[in-house]
Amino acid sequence: MSNMEETLSIIKPDAVERNLEEKIKSIFIKNNFQITRQKKVKLEKKEAEIFYKVHETKPFYNELCNYLSSGPIVVMVLKKQNAILENRKLMGATDPLEAEVGTIRKEFGISIDKNSVHGSDSPENAKTEIDFFFKN
Ligand code: CMP
């Protein structure tokens, strides 16, 4: 059965800073994701707080929002069959130390915070996150 989906992907400040933008995009393309929308932005802390609102009760929330707003990021809409799950597999575990060989976070991630990429974790969050960046 067809389950064409869109998911939101972010290339985080640590990866943009190390000029990994094109390398990471080419990994998505090679894995048959279509990048249907993209832009480079720098968030204000207040915007990062809204984006990561689902984590607002977590002890790492403040640092997480400081980090996401610390430098330019690249936000993309990725389209593919089962894009949400497929992107999460391709990114690997949140902590690069636990990510499997061949995943983006294993290859490029520095730490659980500087883990190079974000991807939506459910259809509901994918919609909210895509709207956050791309709703006019
Ligand atoms: P991301 O997929 O962007 O979603 C929330 C982020 O919180 C996660 O990636 C991590 O970079 C960050 N984070 C920091 N500390 C933790 C933690 N202890 N557990 C999970 N995520 C964490």
mmCIF file of N, CA and C and ligand atoms in Angstrom:
data_model
loop_
_atom_site.group_PDB
_atom_site.id
_atom_site.type_symbol
_atom_site.label_atom_id
_atom_site.label_comp_id
_atom_site.label_asym_id
_atom_site.label_seq_id
_atom_site.Cartn_x
_atom_site.Cartn_y
_atom_site.Cartn_z
ATOM 1 N N MET A 1 0.841 -1.200 0.000
ATOM 2 C CA MET A 1 0.000 0.000 0.000
ATOM 3 C C MET A 1 0.876 1.250 0.000
ATOM 4 N N SER A 2 0.431 2.250 -0.723
ATOM 5 C CA SER A 2 1.229 3.476 -0.807
ATOM 6 C C SER A 2 1.110 4.305 0.470
ATOM 7 N N ASN A 3 2.220 4.750 0.971
ATOM 8 C CA ASN A 3 2.201 5.645 2.129
ATOM 9 C C ASN A 3 3.200 6.779 1.932
ATOM 10 N N MET A 4 2.970 7.522 0.828
ATOM 11 C CA MET A 4 3.855 8.644 0.543
ATOM 12 C C MET A 4 3.735 9.660 1.664
ATOM 13 N N GLU A 5 4.869 10.018 2.267
ATOM 14 C CA GLU A 5 4.852 10.943 3.409
ATOM 15 C C GLU A 5 5.857 12.065 3.211
ATOM 16 N N GLU A 6 5.629 13.137 3.964
ATOM 17 C CA GLU A 6 6.625 14.199 4.080
ATOM 18 C C GLU A 6 7.054 14.299 5.538
ATOM 19 N N THR A 7 8.333 14.584 5.731
ATOM 20 C CA THR A 7 8.852 14.751 7.083
ATOM 21 C C THR A 7 9.752 15.973 7.103
ATOM 22 N N LEU A 8 9.902 16.564 8.276
ATOM 23 C CA LEU A 8 10.798 17.714 8.369
ATOM 24 C C LEU A 8 12.178 17.269 8.819
ATOM 25 N N SER A 9 13.164 17.723 8.092
ATOM 26 C CA SER A 9 14.562 17.444 8.428
ATOM 27 C C SER A 9 15.277 18.757 8.674
ATOM 28 N N ILE A 10 16.130 18.767 9.683
ATOM 29 C CA ILE A 10 16.970 19.949 9.941
ATOM 30 C C ILE A 10 18.430 19.529 9.958
ATOM 31 N N ILE A 11 19.246 20.248 9.219
ATOM 32 C CA ILE A 11 20.698 20.124 9.379
ATOM 33 C C ILE A 11 21.077 21.165 10.436
ATOM 34 N N LYS A 12 21.537 20.677 11.589
ATOM 35 C CA LYS A 12 21.709 21.515 12.783
ATOM 36 C C LYS A 12 22.984 22.368 12.701
ATOM 37 N N PRO A 13 23.103 23.344 13.639
ATOM 38 C CA PRO A 13 24.234 24.278 13.571
ATOM 39 C C PRO A 13 25.615 23.611 13.501
ATOM 40 N N ASP A 14 25.814 22.512 14.238
ATOM 41 C CA ASP A 14 27.151 21.877 14.217
ATOM 42 C C ASP A 14 27.529 21.387 12.829
ATOM 43 N N ALA A 15 26.540 20.922 12.074
ATOM 44 C CA ALA A 15 26.811 20.384 10.738
ATOM 45 C C ALA A 15 26.941 21.499 9.699
ATOM 46 N N VAL A 16 26.109 22.532 9.831
ATOM 47 C CA VAL A 16 26.217 23.670 8.901
ATOM 48 C C VAL A 16 27.589 24.329 9.074
ATOM 49 N N GLU A 17 27.966 24.475 10.348
ATOM 50 C CA GLU A 17 29.262 25.095 10.681
ATOM 51 C C GLU A 17 30.446 24.329 10.076
ATOM 52 N N ARG A 18 30.312 23.027 9.995
ATOM 53 C CA ARG A 18 31.402 22.204 9.421
ATOM 54 C C ARG A 18 31.226 21.970 7.919
ATOM 55 N N ASN A 19 30.348 22.760 7.314
ATOM 56 C CA ASN A 19 30.134 22.679 5.856
ATOM 57 C C ASN A 19 29.686 21.305 5.380
ATOM 58 N N LEU A 20 28.820 20.659 6.179
ATOM 59 C CA LEU A 20 28.350 19.316 5.817
ATOM 60 C C LEU A 20 27.017 19.340 5.080
ATOM 61 N N GLU A 21 26.533 20.533 4.771
ATOM 62 C CA GLU A 21 25.206 20.669 4.169
ATOM 63 C C GLU A 21 25.047 19.838 2.891
ATOM 64 N N GLU A 22 25.945 20.015 1.952
ATOM 65 C CA GLU A 22 25.804 19.307 0.664
ATOM 66 C C GLU A 22 26.004 17.802 0.834
ATOM 67 N N LYS A 23 26.952 17.428 1.701
ATOM 68 C CA LYS A 23 27.215 16.013 1.949
ATOM 69 C C LYS A 23 25.968 15.326 2.518
ATOM 70 N N ILE A 24 25.321 15.975 3.473
ATOM 71 C CA ILE A 24 24.143 15.380 4.099
ATOM 72 C C ILE A 24 22.969 15.348 3.114
ATOM 73 N N LYS A 25 22.798 16.413 2.338
ATOM 74 C CA LYS A 25 21.728 16.398 1.319
ATOM 75 C C LYS A 25 21.946 15.272 0.325
ATOM 76 N N SER A 26 23.192 15.036 -0.063
ATOM 77 C CA SER A 26 23.463 13.980 -1.046
ATOM 78 C C SER A 26 23.146 12.598 -0.479
ATOM 79 N N ILE A 27 23.265 12.446 0.841
ATOM 80 C CA ILE A 27 22.881 11.168 1.471
ATOM 81 C C ILE A 27 21.363 10.968 1.362
ATOM 82 N N PHE A 28 20.604 12.047 1.586
ATOM 83 C CA PHE A 28 19.146 11.931 1.437
ATOM 84 C C PHE A 28 18.772 11.571 -0.005
ATOM 85 N N ILE A 29 19.401 12.247 -0.954
ATOM 86 C CA ILE A 29 19.097 11.992 -2.371
ATOM 87 C C ILE A 29 19.444 10.547 -2.747
ATOM 88 N N LYS A 30 20.616 10.107 -2.309
ATOM 89 C CA LYS A 30 21.060 8.736 -2.603
ATOM 90 C C LYS A 30 20.090 7.701 -2.038
ATOM 91 N N ASN A 31 19.450 8.064 -0.927
ATOM 92 C CA ASN A 31 18.486 7.158 -0.306
ATOM 93 C C ASN A 31 17.051 7.423 -0.769
ATOM 94 N N ASN A 32 16.959 8.044 -1.952
ATOM 95 C CA ASN A 32 15.658 8.226 -2.624
ATOM 96 C C ASN A 32 14.661 9.127 -1.916
ATOM 97 N N PHE A 33 15.167 10.041 -1.098
ATOM 98 C CA PHE A 33 14.292 11.094 -0.586
ATOM 99 C C PHE A 33 14.288 12.216 -1.622
ATOM 100 N N GLN A 34 13.110 12.821 -1.786
ATOM 101 C CA GLN A 34 13.001 14.011 -2.607
ATOM 102 C C GLN A 34 12.999 15.211 -1.654
ATOM 103 N N ILE A 35 13.846 16.186 -1.920
ATOM 104 C CA ILE A 35 13.834 17.411 -1.098
ATOM 105 C C ILE A 35 12.866 18.380 -1.773
ATOM 106 N N THR A 36 11.642 18.476 -1.229
ATOM 107 C CA THR A 36 10.612 19.247 -1.936
ATOM 108 C C THR A 36 10.624 20.732 -1.573
ATOM 109 N N ARG A 37 11.117 21.062 -0.381
ATOM 110 C CA ARG A 37 11.283 22.465 0.020
ATOM 111 C C ARG A 37 12.518 22.563 0.893
ATOM 112 N N GLN A 38 13.187 23.677 0.821
ATOM 113 C CA GLN A 38 14.346 23.860 1.694
ATOM 114 C C GLN A 38 14.671 25.331 1.832
ATOM 115 N N LYS A 39 15.245 25.668 2.978
ATOM 116 C CA LYS A 39 15.761 27.025 3.177
ATOM 117 C C LYS A 39 16.761 27.017 4.321
ATOM 118 N N LYS A 40 17.645 28.010 4.287
ATOM 119 C CA LYS A 40 18.597 28.180 5.389
ATOM 120 C C LYS A 40 18.078 29.333 6.239
ATOM 121 N N VAL A 41 17.988 29.115 7.548
ATOM 122 C CA VAL A 41 17.485 30.154 8.456
ATOM 123 C C VAL A 41 18.307 30.178 9.730
ATOM 124 N N LYS A 42 18.174 31.277 10.462
ATOM 125 C CA LYS A 42 18.722 31.308 11.819
ATOM 126 C C LYS A 42 17.574 31.676 12.743
ATOM 127 N N LEU A 43 17.285 30.786 13.688
ATOM 128 C CA LEU A 43 16.139 31.006 14.578
ATOM 129 C C LEU A 43 16.505 31.912 15.747
ATOM 130 N N GLU A 44 15.531 32.666 16.213
ATOM 131 C CA GLU A 44 15.619 33.334 17.507
ATOM 132 C C GLU A 44 15.355 32.269 18.570
ATOM 133 N N LYS A 45 15.852 32.495 19.768
ATOM 134 C CA LYS A 45 15.616 31.518 20.838
ATOM 135 C C LYS A 45 14.107 31.264 21.039
ATOM 136 N N LYS A 46 13.321 32.317 20.997
ATOM 137 C CA LYS A 46 11.864 32.178 21.176
ATOM 138 C C LYS A 46 11.256 31.233 20.134
ATOM 139 N N GLU A 47 11.769 31.305 18.913
ATOM 140 C CA GLU A 47 11.273 30.425 17.848
ATOM 141 C C GLU A 47 11.688 28.975 18.114
ATOM 142 N N ALA A 48 12.932 28.782 18.570
ATOM 143 C CA ALA A 48 13.395 27.425 18.899
ATOM 144 C C ALA A 48 12.540 26.834 20.016
ATOM 145 N N GLU A 49 12.156 27.681 20.970
ATOM 146 C CA GLU A 49 11.314 27.206 22.084
ATOM 147 C C GLU A 49 9.956 26.722 21.579
ATOM 148 N N ILE A 50 9.436 27.410 20.570
ATOM 149 C CA ILE A 50 8.157 26.969 19.998
ATOM 150 C C ILE A 50 8.364 25.670 19.219
ATOM 151 N N PHE A 51 9.424 25.635 18.420
ATOM 152 C CA PHE A 51 9.687 24.438 17.615
ATOM 153 C C PHE A 51 9.820 23.190 18.497
ATOM 154 N N TYR A 52 10.540 23.317 19.604
ATOM 155 C CA TYR A 52 10.806 22.164 20.468
ATOM 156 C C TYR A 52 9.831 22.075 21.649
ATOM 157 N N LYS A 53 8.664 22.691 21.504
ATOM 158 C CA LYS A 53 7.693 22.734 22.605
ATOM 159 C C LYS A 53 7.368 21.346 23.186
ATOM 160 N N VAL A 54 7.379 20.309 22.327
ATOM 161 C CA VAL A 54 7.084 18.947 22.834
ATOM 162 C C VAL A 54 8.090 18.518 23.904
ATOM 163 N N HIS A 55 9.246 19.189 23.957
ATOM 164 C CA HIS A 55 10.279 18.821 24.942
ATOM 165 C C HIS A 55 10.336 19.776 26.128
ATOM 166 N N GLU A 56 9.317 20.638 26.264
ATOM 167 C CA GLU A 56 9.451 21.735 27.244
ATOM 168 C C GLU A 56 9.596 21.279 28.692
ATOM 169 N N THR A 57 9.162 20.054 29.007
ATOM 170 C CA THR A 57 9.304 19.585 30.393
ATOM 171 C C THR A 57 10.629 18.854 30.630
ATOM 172 N N LYS A 58 11.411 18.664 29.575
ATOM 173 C CA LYS A 58 12.671 17.906 29.702
ATOM 174 C C LYS A 58 13.757 18.775 30.336
ATOM 175 N N PRO A 59 14.643 18.151 31.094
ATOM 176 C CA PRO A 59 15.706 18.925 31.756
ATOM 177 C C PRO A 59 16.661 19.607 30.757
ATOM 178 N N PHE A 60 16.716 19.081 29.537
ATOM 179 C CA PHE A 60 17.657 19.643 28.557
ATOM 180 C C PHE A 60 17.013 20.684 27.644
ATOM 181 N N TYR A 61 15.751 21.050 27.933
ATOM 182 C CA TYR A 61 14.999 21.945 27.026
ATOM 183 C C TYR A 61 15.691 23.286 26.781
ATOM 184 N N ASN A 62 16.137 23.930 27.861
ATOM 185 C CA ASN A 62 16.733 25.261 27.706
ATOM 186 C C ASN A 62 17.998 25.206 26.844
ATOM 187 N N GLU A 63 18.860 24.258 27.163
ATOM 188 C CA GLU A 63 20.101 24.103 26.378
ATOM 189 C C GLU A 63 19.818 23.750 24.927
ATOM 190 N N LEU A 64 18.814 22.907 24.750
ATOM 191 C CA LEU A 64 18.425 22.483 23.408
ATOM 192 C C LEU A 64 18.006 23.690 22.562
ATOM 193 N N CYS A 65 17.224 24.582 23.172
ATOM 194 C CA CYS A 65 16.756 25.771 22.451
ATOM 195 C C CYS A 65 17.884 26.765 22.220
ATOM 196 N N ASN A 66 18.769 26.901 23.198
ATOM 197 C CA ASN A 66 19.962 27.742 22.986
ATOM 198 C C ASN A 66 20.757 27.220 21.808
ATOM 199 N N TYR A 67 20.937 25.913 21.772
ATOM 200 C CA TYR A 67 21.755 25.313 20.728
ATOM 201 C C TYR A 67 21.138 25.488 19.336
ATOM 202 N N LEU A 68 19.846 25.176 19.202
ATOM 203 C CA LEU A 68 19.227 25.241 17.862
ATOM 204 C C LEU A 68 19.244 26.671 17.315
ATOM 205 N N SER A 69 19.257 27.658 18.231
ATOM 206 C CA SER A 69 19.254 29.060 17.795
ATOM 207 C C SER A 69 20.659 29.657 17.779
ATOM 208 N N SER A 70 21.679 28.806 17.910
ATOM 209 C CA SER A 70 23.061 29.323 18.016
ATOM 210 C C SER A 70 23.711 29.636 16.681
ATOM 211 N N GLY A 71 23.125 29.195 15.594
ATOM 212 C CA GLY A 71 23.732 29.438 14.279
ATOM 213 C C GLY A 71 22.782 29.025 13.176
ATOM 214 N N PRO A 72 23.176 29.255 11.914
ATOM 215 C CA PRO A 72 22.304 28.897 10.797
ATOM 216 C C PRO A 72 22.000 27.398 10.757
ATOM 217 N N ILE A 73 20.794 27.090 10.326
ATOM 218 C CA ILE A 73 20.369 25.705 10.114
ATOM 219 C C ILE A 73 19.756 25.602 8.712
ATOM 220 N N VAL A 74 19.726 24.385 8.193
ATOM 221 C CA VAL A 74 19.051 24.153 6.918
ATOM 222 C C VAL A 74 17.826 23.299 7.207
ATOM 223 N N VAL A 75 16.649 23.813 6.850
ATOM 224 C CA VAL A 75 15.415 23.043 7.058
ATOM 225 C C VAL A 75 14.908 22.545 5.709
ATOM 226 N N MET A 76 14.482 21.303 5.701
ATOM 227 C CA MET A 76 14.062 20.665 4.447
ATOM 228 C C MET A 76 12.806 19.843 4.678
ATOM 229 N N VAL A 77 11.968 19.776 3.649
ATOM 230 C CA VAL A 77 10.884 18.804 3.643
ATOM 231 C C VAL A 77 11.359 17.644 2.780
ATOM 232 N N LEU A 78 11.367 16.449 3.370
ATOM 233 C CA LEU A 78 11.793 15.240 2.652
ATOM 234 C C LEU A 78 10.568 14.400 2.329
ATOM 235 N N LYS A 79 10.488 13.942 1.091
ATOM 236 C CA LYS A 79 9.337 13.158 0.653
ATOM 237 C C LYS A 79 9.782 11.785 0.167
ATOM 238 N N LYS A 80 9.070 10.773 0.614
ATOM 239 C CA LYS A 80 9.378 9.388 0.239
ATOM 240 C C LYS A 80 8.271 8.494 0.801
ATOM 241 N N GLN A 81 8.176 7.276 0.326
ATOM 242 C CA GLN A 81 7.313 6.287 0.980
ATOM 243 C C GLN A 81 7.791 6.126 2.421
ATOM 244 N N ASN A 82 6.904 6.214 3.391
ATOM 245 C CA ASN A 82 7.263 6.052 4.805
ATOM 246 C C ASN A 82 8.426 6.956 5.225
ATOM 247 N N ALA A 83 8.396 8.182 4.749
ATOM 248 C CA ALA A 83 9.519 9.108 4.952
ATOM 249 C C ALA A 83 9.890 9.307 6.423
ATOM 250 N N ILE A 84 8.890 9.310 7.305
ATOM 251 C CA ILE A 84 9.173 9.620 8.716
ATOM 252 C C ILE A 84 10.061 8.540 9.326
ATOM 253 N N LEU A 85 9.634 7.303 9.177
ATOM 254 C CA LEU A 85 10.412 6.183 9.719
ATOM 255 C C LEU A 85 11.733 6.002 8.963
ATOM 256 N N GLU A 86 11.670 6.120 7.644
ATOM 257 C CA GLU A 86 12.880 5.932 6.825
ATOM 258 C C GLU A 86 13.950 6.966 7.182
ATOM 259 N N ASN A 87 13.511 8.202 7.434
ATOM 260 C CA ASN A 87 14.472 9.236 7.817
ATOM 261 C C ASN A 87 15.060 8.948 9.189
ATOM 262 N N ARG A 88 14.229 8.473 10.102
ATOM 263 C CA ARG A 88 14.741 8.162 11.444
ATOM 264 C C ARG A 88 15.765 7.027 11.386
ATOM 265 N N LYS A 89 15.512 6.050 10.516
ATOM 266 C CA LYS A 89 16.493 4.961 10.352
ATOM 267 C C LYS A 89 17.804 5.488 9.793
ATOM 268 N N LEU A 90 17.687 6.365 8.802
ATOM 269 C CA LEU A 90 18.882 6.899 8.146
ATOM 270 C C LEU A 90 19.680 7.807 9.090
ATOM 271 N N MET A 91 18.978 8.530 9.983
ATOM 272 C CA MET A 91 19.676 9.393 10.949
ATOM 273 C C MET A 91 20.401 8.569 12.013
ATOM 274 N N GLY A 92 19.784 7.477 12.450
ATOM 275 C CA GLY A 92 20.352 6.665 13.530
ATOM 276 C C GLY A 92 19.923 7.181 14.898
ATOM 277 N N ALA A 93 20.406 6.519 15.949
ATOM 278 C CA ALA A 93 19.999 6.857 17.320
ATOM 279 C C ALA A 93 20.335 8.308 17.648
ATOM 280 N N THR A 94 19.530 8.884 18.559
ATOM 281 C CA THR A 94 19.717 10.291 18.961
ATOM 282 C C THR A 94 21.149 10.558 19.421
ATOM 283 N N ASP A 95 21.684 9.633 20.222
ATOM 284 C CA ASP A 95 23.066 9.766 20.695
ATOM 285 C C ASP A 95 24.010 9.130 19.671
ATOM 286 N N PRO A 96 24.863 9.932 19.049
ATOM 287 C CA PRO A 96 25.767 9.394 18.019
ATOM 288 C C PRO A 96 26.584 8.185 18.504
ATOM 289 N N LEU A 97 26.839 8.118 19.815
ATOM 290 C CA LEU A 97 27.594 6.988 20.359
ATOM 291 C C LEU A 97 26.827 5.681 20.217
ATOM 292 N N GLU A 98 25.499 5.797 20.159
ATOM 293 C CA GLU A 98 24.661 4.596 20.041
ATOM 294 C C GLU A 98 24.191 4.340 18.617
ATOM 295 N N ALA A 99 24.491 5.267 17.713
ATOM 296 C CA ALA A 99 24.000 5.140 16.334
ATOM 297 C C ALA A 99 24.798 4.078 15.575
ATOM 298 N N GLU A 100 24.087 3.369 14.695
ATOM 299 C CA GLU A 100 24.739 2.309 13.928
ATOM 300 C C GLU A 100 25.601 2.864 12.809
ATOM 301 N N VAL A 101 26.599 2.067 12.448
ATOM 302 C CA VAL A 101 27.461 2.405 11.322
ATOM 303 C C VAL A 101 26.604 2.615 10.074
ATOM 304 N N GLY A 102 26.932 3.643 9.310
ATOM 305 C CA GLY A 102 26.180 3.914 8.088
ATOM 306 C C GLY A 102 25.101 4.966 8.281
ATOM 307 N N THR A 103 24.818 5.326 9.547
ATOM 308 C CA THR A 103 23.808 6.366 9.787
ATOM 309 C C THR A 103 24.467 7.751 9.804
ATOM 310 N N ILE A 104 23.640 8.772 9.600
ATOM 311 C CA ILE A 104 24.155 10.147 9.528
ATOM 312 C C ILE A 104 24.748 10.581 10.872
ATOM 313 N N ARG A 105 24.049 10.242 11.958
ATOM 314 C CA ARG A 105 24.551 10.676 13.270
ATOM 315 C C ARG A 105 25.829 9.943 13.667
ATOM 316 N N LYS A 106 25.953 8.683 13.243
ATOM 317 C CA LYS A 106 27.203 7.960 13.520
ATOM 318 C C LYS A 106 28.355 8.623 12.764
ATOM 319 N N GLU A 107 28.082 8.973 11.506
ATOM 320 C CA GLU A 107 29.157 9.518 10.674
ATOM 321 C C GLU A 107 29.532 10.949 11.064
ATOM 322 N N PHE A 108 28.524 11.775 11.397
ATOM 323 C CA PHE A 108 28.805 13.212 11.574
ATOM 324 C C PHE A 108 28.547 13.754 12.976
ATOM 325 N N GLY A 109 27.735 13.062 13.767
ATOM 326 C CA GLY A 109 27.351 13.593 15.075
ATOM 327 C C GLY A 109 28.538 13.689 16.026
ATOM 328 N N ILE A 110 28.470 14.706 16.901
ATOM 329 C CA ILE A 110 29.552 14.966 17.844
ATOM 330 C C ILE A 110 29.140 14.556 19.256
ATOM 331 N N SER A 111 27.867 14.793 19.582
ATOM 332 C CA SER A 111 27.351 14.511 20.926
ATOM 333 C C SER A 111 25.827 14.417 20.822
ATOM 334 N N ILE A 112 25.178 14.102 21.949
ATOM 335 C CA ILE A 112 23.710 13.987 21.903
ATOM 336 C C ILE A 112 23.064 15.328 21.533
ATOM 337 N N ASP A 113 23.694 16.430 21.885
ATOM 338 C CA ASP A 113 23.177 17.749 21.479
ATOM 339 C C ASP A 113 23.573 18.071 20.047
ATOM 340 N N LYS A 114 24.860 17.950 19.781
ATOM 341 C CA LYS A 114 25.366 18.259 18.442
ATOM 342 C C LYS A 114 25.302 16.991 17.595
ATOM 343 N N ASN A 115 24.067 16.552 17.357
ATOM 344 C CA ASN A 115 23.898 15.285 16.628
ATOM 345 C C ASN A 115 23.540 15.502 15.153
ATOM 346 N N SER A 116 23.867 16.683 14.652
ATOM 347 C CA SER A 116 23.901 17.019 13.209
ATOM 348 C C SER A 116 22.566 17.137 12.489
ATOM 349 N N VAL A 117 21.602 16.297 12.853
ATOM 350 C CA VAL A 117 20.317 16.336 12.145
ATOM 351 C C VAL A 117 19.143 16.128 13.094
ATOM 352 N N HIS A 118 18.020 16.705 12.710
ATOM 353 C CA HIS A 118 16.744 16.450 13.381
ATOM 354 C C HIS A 118 15.792 15.854 12.355
ATOM 355 N N GLY A 119 14.908 14.985 12.791
ATOM 356 C CA GLY A 119 13.846 14.492 11.920
ATOM 357 C C GLY A 119 12.573 14.317 12.715
ATOM 358 N N SER A 120 11.432 14.616 12.108
ATOM 359 C CA SER A 120 10.134 14.452 12.786
ATOM 360 C C SER A 120 9.974 13.005 13.237
ATOM 361 N N ASP A 121 9.292 12.830 14.397
ATOM 362 C CA ASP A 121 9.183 11.468 14.933
ATOM 363 C C ASP A 121 7.792 10.850 14.802
ATOM 364 N N SER A 122 6.833 11.590 14.238
ATOM 365 C CA SER A 122 5.483 11.037 14.054
ATOM 366 C C SER A 122 4.786 11.852 12.978
ATOM 367 N N PRO A 123 3.719 11.309 12.383
ATOM 368 C CA PRO A 123 2.971 12.077 11.378
ATOM 369 C C PRO A 123 2.435 13.399 11.943
ATOM 370 N N GLU A 124 1.980 13.387 13.193
ATOM 371 C CA GLU A 124 1.448 14.608 13.805
ATOM 372 C C GLU A 124 2.535 15.666 13.917
ATOM 373 N N ASN A 125 3.701 15.256 14.455
ATOM 374 C CA ASN A 125 4.797 16.219 14.593
ATOM 375 C C ASN A 125 5.346 16.657 13.241
ATOM 376 N N ALA A 126 5.334 15.768 12.262
ATOM 377 C CA ALA A 126 5.811 16.146 10.920
ATOM 378 C C ALA A 126 4.965 17.285 10.377
ATOM 379 N N LYS A 127 3.658 17.169 10.537
ATOM 380 C CA LYS A 127 2.768 18.224 10.034
ATOM 381 C C LYS A 127 3.015 19.545 10.763
ATOM 382 N N THR A 128 3.082 19.463 12.097
ATOM 383 C CA THR A 128 3.317 20.675 12.908
ATOM 384 C C THR A 128 4.650 21.321 12.532
ATOM 385 N N GLU A 129 5.682 20.486 12.380
ATOM 386 C CA GLU A 129 7.029 21.013 12.113
ATOM 387 C C GLU A 129 7.150 21.589 10.697
ATOM 388 N N ILE A 130 6.511 20.936 9.733
ATOM 389 C CA ILE A 130 6.542 21.461 8.354
ATOM 390 C C ILE A 130 5.797 22.802 8.317
ATOM 391 N N ASP A 131 4.647 22.855 8.978
ATOM 392 C CA ASP A 131 3.883 24.116 9.022
ATOM 393 C C ASP A 131 4.681 25.224 9.708
ATOM 394 N N PHE A 132 5.409 24.860 10.759
ATOM 395 C CA PHE A 132 6.193 25.855 11.502
ATOM 396 C C PHE A 132 7.148 26.603 10.564
ATOM 397 N N PHE A 133 7.798 25.866 9.677
ATOM 398 C CA PHE A 133 8.799 26.503 8.807
ATOM 399 C C PHE A 133 8.265 26.936 7.457
ATOM 400 N N PHE A 134 7.228 26.284 6.964
ATOM 401 C CA PHE A 134 6.854 26.512 5.562
ATOM 402 C C PHE A 134 5.429 27.016 5.330
ATOM 403 N N LYS A 135 4.698 27.273 6.399
ATOM 404 C CA LYS A 135 3.379 27.844 6.189
ATOM 405 C C LYS A 135 3.544 29.348 5.955
ATOM 406 N N ASN A 136 2.917 29.862 4.885
ATOM 407 C CA ASN A 136 3.133 31.284 4.597
ATOM 408 C C ASN A 136 2.361 32.161 5.566
HETATM 409 P P1 CMP B 1 16.270 15.944 18.092
HETATM 410 O O1 CMP B 1 15.906 14.796 17.205
HETATM 411 O O2 CMP B 1 16.514 17.249 17.439
HETATM 412 O O3 CMP B 1 15.133 16.150 19.198
HETATM 413 C C1 CMP B 1 15.387 16.705 20.464
HETATM 414 C C2 CMP B 1 16.841 16.835 20.747
HETATM 415 O O4 CMP B 1 17.185 16.960 22.107
HETATM 416 C C3 CMP B 1 17.583 15.596 20.309
HETATM 417 O O5 CMP B 1 17.600 15.543 18.906
HETATM 418 C C4 CMP B 1 18.937 15.804 20.998
HETATM 419 O O6 CMP B 1 19.852 16.518 20.169
HETATM 420 C C5 CMP B 1 18.580 16.674 22.193
HETATM 421 N N1 CMP B 1 18.893 16.048 23.471
HETATM 422 C C6 CMP B 1 19.712 16.549 24.393
HETATM 423 N N2 CMP B 1 19.763 15.759 25.466
HETATM 424 C C7 CMP B 1 18.943 14.718 25.224
HETATM 425 C C8 CMP B 1 18.586 13.553 25.965
HETATM 426 N N3 CMP B 1 19.074 13.301 27.185
HETATM 427 N N4 CMP B 1 17.717 12.696 25.399
HETATM 428 C C9 CMP B 1 17.188 12.943 24.172
HETATM 429 N N5 CMP B 1 17.508 14.042 23.435
HETATM 430 C C10 CMP B 1 18.374 14.914 23.946
#
